[in-house]
Amino acid sequence: MTTENRQKHKGGRKQKADPCIHRYSINLNDEDNARFLSLFEASGMKVKAHFITVCLFEKQVKVVKIDKGTSDFYMRLTNFYGQFRAIGVNYNQVTKAIKNNFSEKKALIFLGQLEKATLGLVEINKQVMDLTHEFEEKWLQK
């Protein structure tokens, strides 16, 4: 084996193309440390080293604020959407059961009632969509 082959088949983790080998150390007093930590927490980043590099090289720091009302609205809307999908599944099961178990006249009567209920659901869905768009325009910043 040549030396090139030996280097290729070394065990362990692959080396990075551009490893971070330079290290710097700074000391902060209590006031500056509190300010640094508040900025770090507001940034939403998980690693302080990444936050410091972003600040040093003047990249834009993203601050994410979680609004309880918005997250509550999102959770309720998701729950409602799940219920709406369940209604759709039940709708398919009901139509199959009506088709298989009843005569044509009875099936038409039941399907008419089902159609009226479906139109009511369509109206409710339109209202939900309108309220969602209104909420997005008023409260969600883009």
PDB file of C-alpha atoms in Angstrom:
ATOM      1  CA  MET A   1       0.000   0.000   0.000  1.00  0.00           C
ATOM      2  CA  THR A   2       1.178   3.492  -0.737  1.00  0.00           C
ATOM      3  CA  THR A   3       1.088   6.327   1.769  1.00  0.00           C
ATOM      4  CA  GLU A   4      -1.884   7.905  -0.027  1.00  0.00           C
ATOM      5  CA  ASN A   5      -4.024   4.803   0.463  1.00  0.00           C
ATOM      6  CA  ARG A   6      -3.124   4.615   4.143  1.00  0.00           C
ATOM      7  CA  GLN A   7      -4.233   8.196   4.704  1.00  0.00           C
ATOM      8  CA  LYS A   8      -7.535   7.617   2.901  1.00  0.00           C
ATOM      9  CA  HIS A   9      -8.504   4.606   4.998  1.00  0.00           C
ATOM     10  CA  LYS A  10      -7.783   5.996   8.459  1.00  0.00           C
ATOM     11  CA  GLY A  11     -10.414   5.241  11.042  1.00  0.00           C
ATOM     12  CA  GLY A  12     -12.467   7.836  12.855  1.00  0.00           C
ATOM     13  CA  ARG A  13     -14.369  10.896  11.819  1.00  0.00           C
ATOM     14  CA  LYS A  14     -13.622  12.614   8.501  1.00  0.00           C
ATOM     15  CA  GLN A  15     -11.633  15.816   8.767  1.00  0.00           C
ATOM     16  CA  LYS A  16     -13.395  19.110   8.027  1.00  0.00           C
ATOM     17  CA  ALA A  17     -12.274  21.020   4.952  1.00  0.00           C
ATOM     18  CA  ASP A  18     -11.900  24.259   6.936  1.00  0.00           C
ATOM     19  CA  PRO A  19     -11.673  23.446  10.666  1.00  0.00           C
ATOM     20  CA  CYS A  20     -12.120  26.180  13.278  1.00  0.00           C
ATOM     21  CA  ILE A  21      -8.760  26.116  15.068  1.00  0.00           C
ATOM     22  CA  HIS A  22      -8.372  29.721  16.226  1.00  0.00           C
ATOM     23  CA  ARG A  23      -9.670  30.510  19.698  1.00  0.00           C
ATOM     24  CA  TYR A  24     -10.207  33.864  21.389  1.00  0.00           C
ATOM     25  CA  SER A  25     -11.102  34.664  24.980  1.00  0.00           C
ATOM     26  CA  ILE A  26     -12.777  37.764  26.413  1.00  0.00           C
ATOM     27  CA  ASN A  27     -13.673  38.802  29.939  1.00  0.00           C
ATOM     28  CA  LEU A  28     -16.884  40.662  30.777  1.00  0.00           C
ATOM     29  CA  ASN A  29     -17.975  42.401  33.950  1.00  0.00           C
ATOM     30  CA  ASP A  30     -21.375  41.612  35.501  1.00  0.00           C
ATOM     31  CA  GLU A  31     -23.232  44.392  33.697  1.00  0.00           C
ATOM     32  CA  ASP A  32     -21.818  43.523  30.264  1.00  0.00           C
ATOM     33  CA  ASN A  33     -22.393  39.818  30.873  1.00  0.00           C
ATOM     34  CA  ALA A  34     -26.059  40.426  31.751  1.00  0.00           C
ATOM     35  CA  ARG A  35     -26.456  42.514  28.588  1.00  0.00           C
ATOM     36  CA  PHE A  36     -24.721  39.827  26.501  1.00  0.00           C
ATOM     37  CA  LEU A  37     -26.932  37.080  27.922  1.00  0.00           C
ATOM     38  CA  SER A  38     -30.114  39.077  27.300  1.00  0.00           C
ATOM     39  CA  LEU A  39     -29.078  39.662  23.669  1.00  0.00           C
ATOM     40  CA  PHE A  40     -28.178  35.982  23.321  1.00  0.00           C
ATOM     41  CA  GLU A  41     -31.548  34.850  24.695  1.00  0.00           C
ATOM     42  CA  ALA A  42     -33.410  37.317  22.472  1.00  0.00           C
ATOM     43  CA  SER A  43     -31.604  35.954  19.404  1.00  0.00           C
ATOM     44  CA  GLY A  44     -33.025  32.467  19.955  1.00  0.00           C
ATOM     45  CA  MET A  45     -29.712  30.821  19.060  1.00  0.00           C
ATOM     46  CA  LYS A  46     -28.644  27.756  20.987  1.00  0.00           C
ATOM     47  CA  VAL A  47     -24.841  28.156  20.800  1.00  0.00           C
ATOM     48  CA  LYS A  48     -23.096  31.230  22.216  1.00  0.00           C
ATOM     49  CA  ALA A  49     -20.118  30.836  19.872  1.00  0.00           C
ATOM     50  CA  HIS A  50     -22.384  31.090  16.826  1.00  0.00           C
ATOM     51  CA  PHE A  51     -24.046  34.175  18.300  1.00  0.00           C
ATOM     52  CA  ILE A  52     -20.683  35.861  18.901  1.00  0.00           C
ATOM     53  CA  THR A  53     -19.486  35.143  15.341  1.00  0.00           C
ATOM     54  CA  VAL A  54     -22.697  36.557  13.910  1.00  0.00           C
ATOM     55  CA  CYS A  55     -22.308  39.708  16.011  1.00  0.00           C
ATOM     56  CA  LEU A  56     -18.624  40.120  15.126  1.00  0.00           C
ATOM     57  CA  PHE A  57     -19.098  39.911  11.402  1.00  0.00           C
ATOM     58  CA  GLU A  58     -22.219  42.106  11.459  1.00  0.00           C
ATOM     59  CA  LYS A  59     -24.576  39.552  10.062  1.00  0.00           C
ATOM     60  CA  GLN A  60     -28.233  40.133  10.777  1.00  0.00           C
ATOM     61  CA  VAL A  61     -29.317  38.566  14.057  1.00  0.00           C
ATOM     62  CA  LYS A  62     -32.822  37.131  13.961  1.00  0.00           C
ATOM     63  CA  VAL A  63     -35.006  37.667  17.004  1.00  0.00           C
ATOM     64  CA  VAL A  64     -37.993  35.354  17.246  1.00  0.00           C
ATOM     65  CA  LYS A  65     -40.778  36.248  19.649  1.00  0.00           C
ATOM     66  CA  ILE A  66     -43.381  33.624  20.439  1.00  0.00           C
ATOM     67  CA  ASP A  67     -46.845  35.045  20.960  1.00  0.00           C
ATOM     68  CA  LYS A  68     -49.012  32.898  23.235  1.00  0.00           C
ATOM     69  CA  GLY A  69     -52.217  34.054  21.540  1.00  0.00           C
ATOM     70  CA  THR A  70     -50.930  33.169  18.095  1.00  0.00           C
ATOM     71  CA  SER A  71     -49.691  29.760  19.181  1.00  0.00           C
ATOM     72  CA  ASP A  72     -53.023  29.090  20.932  1.00  0.00           C
ATOM     73  CA  PHE A  73     -54.879  30.111  17.766  1.00  0.00           C
ATOM     74  CA  TYR A  74     -52.646  27.822  15.710  1.00  0.00           C
ATOM     75  CA  MET A  75     -53.240  24.863  18.051  1.00  0.00           C
ATOM     76  CA  ARG A  76     -57.011  25.328  17.981  1.00  0.00           C
ATOM     77  CA  LEU A  77     -57.012  25.719  14.208  1.00  0.00           C
ATOM     78  CA  THR A  78     -54.958  22.532  13.855  1.00  0.00           C
ATOM     79  CA  ASN A  79     -57.368  20.682  16.141  1.00  0.00           C
ATOM     80  CA  PHE A  80     -60.331  21.993  14.157  1.00  0.00           C
ATOM     81  CA  TYR A  81     -58.707  20.926  10.888  1.00  0.00           C
ATOM     82  CA  GLY A  82     -58.226  17.410  12.302  1.00  0.00           C
ATOM     83  CA  GLN A  83     -61.913  17.250  13.194  1.00  0.00           C
ATOM     84  CA  PHE A  84     -62.832  18.491   9.730  1.00  0.00           C
ATOM     85  CA  ARG A  85     -60.755  15.721   8.131  1.00  0.00           C
ATOM     86  CA  ALA A  86     -62.425  13.155  10.411  1.00  0.00           C
ATOM     87  CA  ILE A  87     -65.809  14.388   9.170  1.00  0.00           C
ATOM     88  CA  GLY A  88     -64.598  13.843   5.597  1.00  0.00           C
ATOM     89  CA  VAL A  89     -63.604  10.261   6.401  1.00  0.00           C
ATOM     90  CA  ASN A  90     -66.964   9.638   8.086  1.00  0.00           C
ATOM     91  CA  TYR A  91     -68.718  11.179   5.064  1.00  0.00           C
ATOM     92  CA  ASN A  92     -67.116   8.599   2.779  1.00  0.00           C
ATOM     93  CA  GLN A  93     -68.051   5.757   5.128  1.00  0.00           C
ATOM     94  CA  VAL A  94     -71.670   6.950   5.373  1.00  0.00           C
ATOM     95  CA  THR A  95     -72.097   7.204   1.601  1.00  0.00           C
ATOM     96  CA  LYS A  96     -70.738   3.668   1.160  1.00  0.00           C
ATOM     97  CA  ALA A  97     -73.045   2.342   3.889  1.00  0.00           C
ATOM     98  CA  ILE A  98     -76.082   4.086   2.365  1.00  0.00           C
ATOM     99  CA  LYS A  99     -75.255   2.701  -1.066  1.00  0.00           C
ATOM    100  CA  ASN A 100     -74.839  -0.865   0.199  1.00  0.00           C
ATOM    101  CA  ASN A 101     -77.639  -1.114   2.781  1.00  0.00           C
ATOM    102  CA  PHE A 102     -80.636   0.859   1.486  1.00  0.00           C
ATOM    103  CA  SER A 103     -82.891   0.893  -1.534  1.00  0.00           C
ATOM    104  CA  GLU A 104     -82.552   3.648  -4.127  1.00  0.00           C
ATOM    105  CA  LYS A 105     -85.421   5.767  -2.760  1.00  0.00           C
ATOM    106  CA  LYS A 106     -84.203   5.661   0.829  1.00  0.00           C
ATOM    107  CA  ALA A 107     -80.620   6.220  -0.310  1.00  0.00           C
ATOM    108  CA  LEU A 108     -81.656   9.358  -2.232  1.00  0.00           C
ATOM    109  CA  ILE A 109     -83.487  10.723   0.819  1.00  0.00           C
ATOM    110  CA  PHE A 110     -80.493  10.111   3.095  1.00  0.00           C
ATOM    111  CA  LEU A 111     -78.063  11.511   0.541  1.00  0.00           C
ATOM    112  CA  GLY A 112     -80.207  14.666   0.282  1.00  0.00           C
ATOM    113  CA  GLN A 113     -80.006  15.145   4.043  1.00  0.00           C
ATOM    114  CA  LEU A 114     -76.274  14.483   3.920  1.00  0.00           C
ATOM    115  CA  GLU A 115     -75.884  17.027   1.137  1.00  0.00           C
ATOM    116  CA  LYS A 116     -77.644  19.717   3.228  1.00  0.00           C
ATOM    117  CA  ALA A 117     -75.319  19.005   6.154  1.00  0.00           C
ATOM    118  CA  THR A 118     -72.335  19.174   3.796  1.00  0.00           C
ATOM    119  CA  LEU A 119     -73.410  22.595   2.537  1.00  0.00           C
ATOM    120  CA  GLY A 120     -73.542  23.762   6.152  1.00  0.00           C
ATOM    121  CA  LEU A 121     -69.983  22.502   6.660  1.00  0.00           C
ATOM    122  CA  VAL A 122     -68.854  24.337   3.529  1.00  0.00           C
ATOM    123  CA  GLU A 123     -70.275  27.590   4.922  1.00  0.00           C
ATOM    124  CA  ILE A 124     -68.524  27.016   8.248  1.00  0.00           C
ATOM    125  CA  ASN A 125     -65.271  26.306   6.403  1.00  0.00           C
ATOM    126  CA  LYS A 126     -65.590  29.586   4.464  1.00  0.00           C
ATOM    127  CA  GLN A 127     -66.144  31.488   7.722  1.00  0.00           C
ATOM    128  CA  VAL A 128     -63.085  29.829   9.277  1.00  0.00           C
ATOM    129  CA  MET A 129     -60.960  30.742   6.253  1.00  0.00           C
ATOM    130  CA  ASP A 130     -62.175  34.362   6.387  1.00  0.00           C
ATOM    131  CA  LEU A 131     -61.416  34.603  10.114  1.00  0.00           C
ATOM    132  CA  THR A 132     -57.976  33.091   9.543  1.00  0.00           C
ATOM    133  CA  HIS A 133     -57.132  35.605   6.819  1.00  0.00           C
ATOM    134  CA  GLU A 134     -58.423  38.457   8.985  1.00  0.00           C
ATOM    135  CA  PHE A 135     -56.288  37.242  11.909  1.00  0.00           C
ATOM    136  CA  GLU A 136     -53.195  36.988   9.687  1.00  0.00           C
ATOM    137  CA  GLU A 137     -53.676  40.514   8.358  1.00  0.00           C
ATOM    138  CA  LYS A 138     -54.265  42.075  11.784  1.00  0.00           C
ATOM    139  CA  TRP A 139     -51.917  40.222  14.088  1.00  0.00           C
ATOM    140  CA  LEU A 140     -49.213  38.344  12.206  1.00  0.00           C
ATOM    141  CA  GLN A 141     -46.276  40.465  11.133  1.00  0.00           C
ATOM    142  CA  LYS A 142     -44.564  39.468   7.925  1.00  0.00           C
TER     143      LYS A 142
END
